[in-house]
Amino acid sequence: MKIAVLPGDGIGPEIVRQAVKVLNALDEKFDMETAPVGGAGYEAHGHPLPEGTLKLALEADAVLFGSVGDWKYDKLDRPLRPEQAILGLRKNLNLFANLRPAILYPELAGASTLKPEVVSGLDILIIRELTGDIYFGQPRGVRECPDGPFKGSREGFDTMRYSEPEIRRIAHVAFQAAQKRGKRLTSVDKANVLETFQFWKDIVTDVHKEYPDVQLDHMYVDNAAMQLVRAPKKFDVIVTGNMFGDILSDAAAMLTGSIGMLPSASLDANNKGLYEPSHGSAPDIAGKGVANPLATILSAAMMLRFSLNKAEQADRIETAVKKVLAQGLRTPDIYEEGTTKVGTEEMGEAVVKAL
Ligand code: IPM
Ligand code: MG
């Protein structure tokens, strides 16, 4: 089994190193090959997604991704910025289904900024469509405004669009995920204002006919944002478009108080996937050895489960992570009085030991 390892920028390399260590500690042989991506890709080959990196990702059975981005690249033209690497990988690998679980580990209940009774036991799954919507819709750009009161002045514009097959395939993923969990699905839209999302709602409603055992409801995105903070445990699985999913998944991650703990998977139709922590590259703490590697280690577990058919090994990693939390080991982002503060490397070692 071939794994493309793309550490990227900021804390990416140090957290991915720990996940690789954990994978190597399993009694399995993986063929892991590393390539530069994001700012690192730009430095090495003048492009955030170098040809060789894309080729490796296409050939591999799965991609283990760190994070990309650094303020120092903000002045580059958009196509050369680090973020284009992750967007390019999603598009080229057809990774349309993004799974972002938000789970609150009981040991970390105090880390949330919300009252413990609102979040304790939280276990929700956000499924974000990842290759459509306003993120990729053409046309887009800056042009001379063709109509309305500002006709003739410059305007920036993007296009929100979703085709029927795109909505159907993500709806199927969501209904099937709900079937394996609490059998409740909330489809988030903005059907009261946007044509694209009225269409979304109609298609999801139609797909629901094939999943009568799942309870479906629809919610406007503004209300969903409010409900996520008010009573997040009422949700089971949420499915939504690319942009709403981007925003809601950050909010959901922060409910747990520890975005450094949350993995994610981006899958194609055949369960080939890219696995990355839900957090970003955190350039402010890069290289200091304090970043939390657990989200990346848990992403490696998701990779074993979804793409490599090694559910047992995935369970082992997840159990090991729970064990180190129970031992009281904490990186600074999740540190509380009475626990033991450790660095990136020590945390990785502890997971290996717990395995
Ligand atoms: C995410 C990130 C990306 C996105 C950026 C880095 C392009 O915010 O994965 O949520 O907007 O999808
Ligand atoms: Mg985001």
XYZ file of C-alpha atoms and ligand atoms in Angstrom:
368
model
C 0.000 0.000 0.000
C 1.404 3.282 -1.109
C 0.942 6.418 0.975
C 1.848 9.852 -0.373
C 3.138 11.891 2.571
C 2.767 15.648 2.027
C 3.893 17.525 5.152
C 3.525 21.065 3.757
C 4.215 24.227 5.744
C 4.244 25.606 9.262
C 3.691 22.880 11.834
C 2.889 20.403 9.023
C 6.285 18.667 8.938
C 6.560 18.163 12.705
C 3.050 16.771 13.173
C 3.232 14.544 10.089
C 6.539 13.137 11.376
C 4.701 11.887 14.466
C 1.896 10.297 12.419
C 4.463 8.541 10.219
C 6.165 7.244 13.339
C 2.860 5.840 14.574
C 2.173 4.163 11.203
C 5.641 2.624 11.250
C 4.966 1.219 14.707
C 2.078 -0.920 13.395
C 2.768 -4.435 12.233
C 2.130 -3.460 8.617
C 4.425 -2.484 5.812
C 3.556 0.776 4.096
C 5.371 2.261 1.160
C 5.549 5.924 2.174
C 6.920 8.567 -0.160
C 7.261 12.225 0.796
C 6.883 15.250 -1.501
C 6.729 19.035 -1.010
C 3.417 20.863 -1.152
C 2.130 24.395 -0.468
C 4.785 26.969 0.331
C 7.321 24.139 0.472
C 6.318 23.157 -3.067
C 6.705 26.736 -4.207
C 10.183 26.982 -2.647
C 11.322 23.692 -4.180
C 9.695 23.824 -7.621
C 8.084 27.246 -8.044
C 4.536 25.869 -7.655
C 2.387 25.010 -4.601
C 1.350 21.724 -6.208
C 4.431 20.599 -8.169
C 3.882 18.121 -10.971
C 5.793 15.370 -9.165
C 3.722 15.860 -6.021
C 0.442 15.618 -7.924
C 1.685 12.530 -9.762
C 2.617 10.869 -6.483
C -0.782 11.715 -4.976
C -2.571 10.300 -8.026
C -0.579 7.045 -7.899
C -0.867 6.485 -4.161
C -3.657 4.595 -2.391
C -4.005 7.437 0.093
C -2.535 10.834 0.901
C -1.429 11.915 4.363
C -1.407 15.693 4.382
C -0.077 18.127 6.989
C -1.042 21.728 6.427
C -0.216 24.556 4.050
C 0.097 28.310 4.263
C 2.264 31.017 5.726
C 1.851 34.768 5.880
C 5.022 35.176 3.879
C 3.221 33.920 0.762
C 0.290 36.346 1.048
C 1.737 38.647 -1.597
C 2.049 35.929 -4.265
C -0.440 35.773 -7.148
C -3.410 33.601 -6.197
C -2.424 30.586 -8.378
C 0.928 30.425 -6.579
C -0.380 30.656 -3.026
C -0.081 27.583 -0.773
C -3.877 27.154 -0.420
C -4.054 26.367 -4.145
C -2.262 23.089 -3.407
C -5.078 21.711 -1.299
C -7.742 22.999 -3.691
C -5.816 21.465 -6.614
C -5.510 18.106 -4.870
C -9.227 18.051 -4.039
C -10.138 18.809 -7.651
C -7.582 16.566 -9.379
C -8.245 13.599 -7.098
C -12.025 14.146 -7.207
C -12.247 14.278 -3.428
C -15.834 15.458 -3.238
C -16.765 14.151 0.206
C -15.166 15.796 3.209
C -15.818 14.132 6.566
C -15.138 16.312 9.589
C -16.037 14.687 12.884
C -16.306 16.918 15.964
C -15.869 14.736 19.010
C -15.345 15.913 22.540
C -13.062 13.587 24.471
C -14.377 13.412 28.063
C -10.893 14.232 29.406
C -10.943 17.521 27.489
C -14.416 18.780 28.474
C -12.780 21.708 30.275
C -11.014 22.850 27.102
C -14.221 24.046 25.439
C -15.262 27.667 25.814
C -18.856 26.429 26.115
C -20.445 25.158 29.318
C -19.547 21.490 29.913
C -23.228 20.426 29.922
C -23.689 21.905 26.437
C -20.774 20.000 24.911
C -19.943 16.972 27.064
C -20.352 13.818 25.026
C -20.525 15.761 21.767
C -20.139 13.509 18.726
C -21.271 15.021 15.444
C -20.139 14.548 11.872
C -20.057 17.324 9.300
C -20.050 16.187 5.705
C -18.957 18.991 3.441
C -19.175 18.839 -0.348
C -15.645 19.679 -1.422
C -15.263 20.120 -5.171
C -18.171 22.344 -6.189
C -20.023 25.481 -5.108
C -18.658 29.016 -5.191
C -15.165 27.629 -4.468
C -14.791 26.312 -8.006
C -17.713 27.836 -9.945
C -16.853 29.630 -13.162
C -16.945 32.408 -14.220
C -15.120 34.379 -11.580
C -12.747 37.296 -11.472
C -12.670 41.067 -11.533
C -14.475 42.857 -14.363
C -16.337 45.965 -15.353
C -19.750 45.819 -13.717
C -22.251 45.163 -16.568
C -25.482 46.407 -14.943
C -27.232 47.950 -11.945
C -26.460 51.139 -10.055
C -22.698 50.488 -10.169
C -22.566 49.771 -13.912
C -19.161 50.612 -15.383
C -17.204 50.411 -12.131
C -14.912 47.505 -11.259
C -16.433 44.523 -9.460
C -15.242 41.210 -8.093
C -17.464 38.188 -8.716
C -17.692 34.433 -8.159
C -20.302 31.907 -9.225
C -22.233 29.630 -6.907
C -23.444 26.508 -8.718
C -24.247 22.863 -8.032
C -25.194 20.241 -10.603
C -27.723 17.530 -9.805
C -25.217 14.615 -9.861
C -22.903 16.533 -7.532
C -25.681 16.978 -4.991
C -26.905 13.401 -5.366
C -23.516 11.800 -4.728
C -22.794 13.824 -1.582
C -26.352 13.176 -0.346
C -25.793 9.428 -0.720
C -22.556 9.652 1.264
C -24.374 11.580 3.988
C -27.409 9.282 4.234
C -25.142 6.236 4.368
C -23.011 7.818 7.090
C -26.168 8.636 9.061
C -27.335 5.020 8.726
C -24.127 3.920 10.466
C -24.634 6.427 13.302
C -27.732 7.941 14.916
C -29.821 7.823 11.687
C -30.434 11.575 11.712
C -29.322 13.912 8.936
C -29.576 17.693 8.794
C -29.123 19.239 5.357
C -27.956 22.829 5.669
C -28.881 25.300 2.932
C -29.915 28.876 2.228
C -33.004 27.979 0.222
C -34.815 31.104 1.367
C -32.435 33.270 -0.683
C -30.321 31.214 -3.094
C -31.532 29.307 -6.172
C -28.545 26.956 -5.877
C -29.616 25.901 -2.419
C -33.331 25.580 -3.158
C -32.186 23.133 -5.829
C -29.872 21.461 -3.284
C -32.774 21.038 -0.862
C -35.053 19.547 -3.557
C -32.439 17.003 -4.625
C -31.555 15.965 -1.065
C -35.284 15.507 -0.388
C -35.523 13.261 -3.437
C -32.513 11.130 -2.456
C -34.091 10.717 0.995
C -36.719 8.407 -0.586
C -33.983 5.750 -0.820
C -33.198 6.042 2.900
C -36.518 5.871 4.756
C -34.766 4.731 7.942
C -32.921 8.076 8.208
C -34.699 11.095 9.653
C -33.976 14.116 7.454
C -34.460 17.739 8.320
C -33.460 20.959 6.581
C -31.968 24.009 8.223
C -30.884 27.417 6.965
C -27.187 28.014 7.415
C -27.583 31.024 9.710
C -29.855 29.040 11.995
C -27.460 26.076 11.826
C -24.634 28.327 13.020
C -26.801 29.423 15.940
C -27.960 25.885 16.821
C -24.367 24.605 16.707
C -23.497 26.961 19.527
C -26.830 26.719 21.372
C -27.435 22.966 21.413
C -24.798 21.152 19.344
C -25.670 17.716 20.705
C -29.026 17.864 18.886
C -27.140 17.180 15.644
C -25.996 13.794 14.404
C -24.816 14.172 10.792
C -24.822 17.493 8.941
C -24.467 17.683 5.152
C -23.866 20.939 3.344
C -22.121 22.673 0.460
C -18.500 23.649 0.178
C -18.603 27.180 1.564
C -21.170 26.657 4.328
C -19.270 23.506 5.307
C -16.012 25.425 5.530
C -17.533 27.865 7.988
C -19.669 25.477 10.042
C -16.883 22.925 10.414
C -14.588 25.492 12.019
C -17.350 26.438 14.445
C -18.048 22.775 15.211
C -14.356 22.070 15.738
C -14.088 24.856 18.265
C -17.037 23.483 20.269
C -14.636 20.814 21.396
C -12.121 23.450 22.450
C -9.353 21.522 20.837
C -9.108 21.905 17.097
C -5.692 20.260 17.554
C -7.525 16.980 18.143
C -9.740 16.767 15.076
C -8.942 14.676 12.003
C -10.601 14.817 8.599
C -10.985 12.702 5.510
C -11.641 13.792 1.932
C -12.852 10.920 -0.210
C -13.534 10.155 -3.855
C -16.186 7.757 -5.134
C -13.900 4.752 -4.536
C -12.804 5.678 -1.028
C -9.411 6.822 -2.092
C -8.714 9.729 0.176
C -6.672 12.573 1.497
C -6.326 12.752 5.262
C -5.407 15.892 7.129
C -5.875 17.532 10.507
C -8.790 19.991 10.618
C -6.488 22.756 11.821
C -4.164 24.924 9.777
C -0.417 25.439 9.524
C -0.090 27.654 12.649
C 3.092 29.428 11.463
C 3.314 31.249 14.815
C 4.303 28.045 16.630
C 6.039 26.221 13.753
C 9.338 24.589 14.615
C 8.899 25.125 18.345
C 7.980 21.510 19.044
C 4.746 22.422 20.831
C 2.121 21.618 18.166
C -0.436 18.924 18.936
C 0.170 15.934 16.620
C -2.990 14.056 17.659
C -5.259 15.387 14.888
C -2.761 14.127 12.314
C -2.297 10.816 14.109
C -6.095 10.407 14.200
C -6.212 11.330 10.496
C -3.817 8.447 9.855
C -6.299 6.228 11.708
C -9.112 7.445 9.431
C -6.866 6.661 6.460
C -6.421 3.083 7.650
C -10.170 2.723 8.128
C -11.516 4.326 4.945
C -8.842 3.895 2.274
C -6.598 1.041 3.362
C -9.176 -1.354 4.793
C -7.366 -1.750 8.095
C -10.112 -0.987 10.589
C -8.416 -2.981 13.324
C -5.230 -0.927 13.078
C -7.333 2.258 13.045
C -8.998 1.145 16.287
C -5.588 0.484 17.812
C -4.419 4.027 17.083
C -7.622 5.585 18.406
C -7.387 3.518 21.580
C -3.752 4.541 22.003
C -4.702 8.211 21.711
C -7.406 7.802 24.362
C -4.844 6.112 26.563
C -2.328 8.964 26.420
C -5.122 11.419 27.212
C -6.127 9.267 30.174
C -2.486 9.278 31.271
C -2.825 13.053 31.532
C -0.427 13.983 28.730
C -1.283 17.316 27.075
C 0.291 19.543 24.474
C -0.005 23.255 25.402
C -3.204 23.776 23.335
C -5.142 21.357 25.556
C -3.189 21.807 28.769
C -5.050 22.245 32.063
C -3.774 22.417 35.615
C -3.134 18.991 37.066
C -2.110 17.462 33.719
C 1.359 16.923 32.276
C 2.527 19.317 29.570
C 4.420 17.612 26.751
C 5.759 18.618 23.340
C 4.994 17.327 19.847
C 7.697 14.663 19.888
C 6.883 13.366 23.377
C 3.203 13.119 22.482
C 4.034 11.096 19.363
C 6.335 8.828 21.390
C 3.635 8.311 24.003
C 1.149 7.167 21.346
C 3.743 4.745 19.941
C 4.325 3.400 23.430
C 0.595 3.054 24.086
C 0.262 1.062 20.844
C -10.304 24.145 4.974
C -9.496 25.380 4.656
C -9.396 25.517 3.135
C -10.809 25.697 2.615
C -8.463 26.631 2.628
C -7.072 26.489 3.204
C -8.419 26.688 1.142
O -10.075 26.493 5.256
O -9.870 23.048 4.580
O -11.336 24.270 5.606
O -11.332 26.817 2.596
O -11.392 24.707 2.205
Mg -11.699 26.058 6.536
